[in-house]
XYZ file of C-alpha atoms in Angstrom:
141
model
C 103.482 92.985 93.229
C 102.405 91.048 96.313
C 103.928 87.823 97.633
C 100.843 85.655 97.980
C 100.755 82.014 96.861
C 98.250 81.206 94.117
C 94.773 80.454 95.410
C 95.176 82.361 98.683
C 93.827 85.713 99.731
C 95.942 88.766 100.385
C 96.548 89.519 104.057
C 94.789 92.751 105.161
C 98.148 94.230 106.226
C 99.222 94.214 102.562
C 96.399 96.622 101.738
C 97.244 98.820 104.746
C 100.854 99.085 103.581
C 99.820 99.723 99.977
C 97.591 102.581 101.187
C 100.350 104.117 103.316
C 102.906 104.053 100.500
C 100.393 105.667 98.138
C 99.923 108.499 100.670
C 102.400 108.707 103.569
C 100.078 111.015 105.479
C 97.668 108.097 106.068
C 100.061 106.345 108.488
C 98.147 107.881 111.421
C 95.019 105.993 110.334
C 96.730 102.628 110.912
C 99.294 103.257 113.653
C 99.140 102.749 117.393
C 99.446 105.934 119.451
C 102.843 104.795 120.749
C 104.317 103.789 117.369
C 108.113 103.838 117.051
C 109.767 104.790 113.758
C 113.464 104.069 113.172
C 114.561 106.651 110.612
C 116.589 105.777 107.530
C 119.335 108.199 108.568
C 119.962 106.463 111.905
C 123.430 105.386 113.014
C 124.739 103.317 115.918
C 125.698 106.550 117.683
C 122.448 108.367 116.842
C 119.462 106.011 116.548
C 117.145 108.771 115.168
C 113.964 107.307 116.665
C 110.562 108.978 116.364
C 108.258 108.007 119.238
C 104.516 108.485 119.131
C 102.040 109.132 116.375
C 102.589 112.915 116.348
C 106.362 112.536 115.878
C 105.885 109.957 113.107
C 103.354 112.101 111.250
C 105.640 115.145 111.588
C 108.533 113.095 110.162
C 106.494 111.944 107.145
C 105.217 115.487 106.514
C 108.803 116.788 106.683
C 109.884 114.278 104.011
C 107.080 115.427 101.734
C 107.942 119.081 102.389
C 111.687 118.510 101.763
C 110.824 116.939 98.401
C 108.600 119.940 97.656
C 105.602 117.654 97.175
C 107.312 115.477 94.540
C 107.990 112.454 96.780
C 106.675 109.142 95.435
C 107.176 105.663 96.855
C 106.990 103.245 93.911
C 106.120 99.912 95.517
C 107.464 96.833 93.745
C 106.734 94.115 96.309
C 104.765 93.741 99.555
C 104.734 90.742 101.865
C 102.776 90.734 105.110
C 101.611 88.444 107.888
C 99.708 89.010 111.105
C 102.919 90.242 112.738
C 105.200 91.778 110.105
C 105.215 93.530 106.753
C 107.998 94.215 104.267
C 107.790 96.640 101.368
C 110.393 96.908 98.601
C 110.419 99.683 96.072
C 112.016 102.865 94.799
C 111.769 106.259 96.484
C 111.529 108.994 93.879
C 111.509 112.776 94.025
C 112.115 115.506 91.465
C 112.983 118.292 93.915
C 115.210 119.595 95.360
C 117.137 117.201 93.099
C 116.239 114.159 91.011
C 116.255 111.089 93.291
C 115.586 107.416 92.565
C 116.718 105.180 95.419
C 115.734 101.622 96.390
C 114.124 101.232 99.806
C 112.914 98.480 102.113
C 110.330 99.361 104.737
C 109.877 96.900 107.582
C 106.763 97.043 109.737
C 105.598 95.345 112.943
C 101.912 94.937 113.765
C 100.056 94.231 117.006
C 96.301 93.718 117.022
C 96.041 95.088 113.476
C 97.832 98.358 114.298
C 101.355 99.412 113.299
C 103.568 99.593 116.379
C 107.010 99.848 114.796
C 108.545 100.818 111.457
C 112.122 100.686 110.165
C 112.958 102.912 107.198
C 115.796 101.545 105.088
C 117.154 103.440 102.096
C 119.856 101.909 99.937
C 122.182 104.850 100.638
C 120.625 106.725 103.559
C 123.493 109.215 103.981
C 123.334 110.105 100.286
C 119.559 110.471 100.475
C 119.835 112.751 103.497
C 122.452 114.854 101.702
C 120.220 115.209 98.632
C 117.399 116.490 100.827
C 119.607 118.958 102.701
C 121.888 120.235 99.911
C 120.419 122.887 97.598
C 120.164 121.864 93.958
C 122.860 123.345 91.687
C 121.811 126.605 90.084
C 121.802 126.822 86.319
C 123.879 129.426 84.476
C 120.673 131.346 83.684
C 119.392 131.417 87.296
């Protein structure tokens, strides 16, 4: 779902964001070299910032790897302007454990390129724990 008034066209940044959420590895195609990503697991004491396109791509690849390739970002709503984008949806993964968590991604654009991104998960600490805690073993394992 995209927030666009009837009779208007969709801003090009909406399509960029839709593409990224369909395949997180495409972020490099749309980001500035000096992009800054504020991770979902950041705190006031530890801001958990990724700086530069290589660090951002490595972070996204790590998320996919931690979810053993089952990570999906189900987008429910995208709003974008020349300067900002906001994406609401549900992050889902089947491994290492079943996860379904609301998220809100905020994006800042300059000259059509992404220069900053804030990851926001509804319960970031819980999400981080799910990705770092092994799934319970069944009695037959």
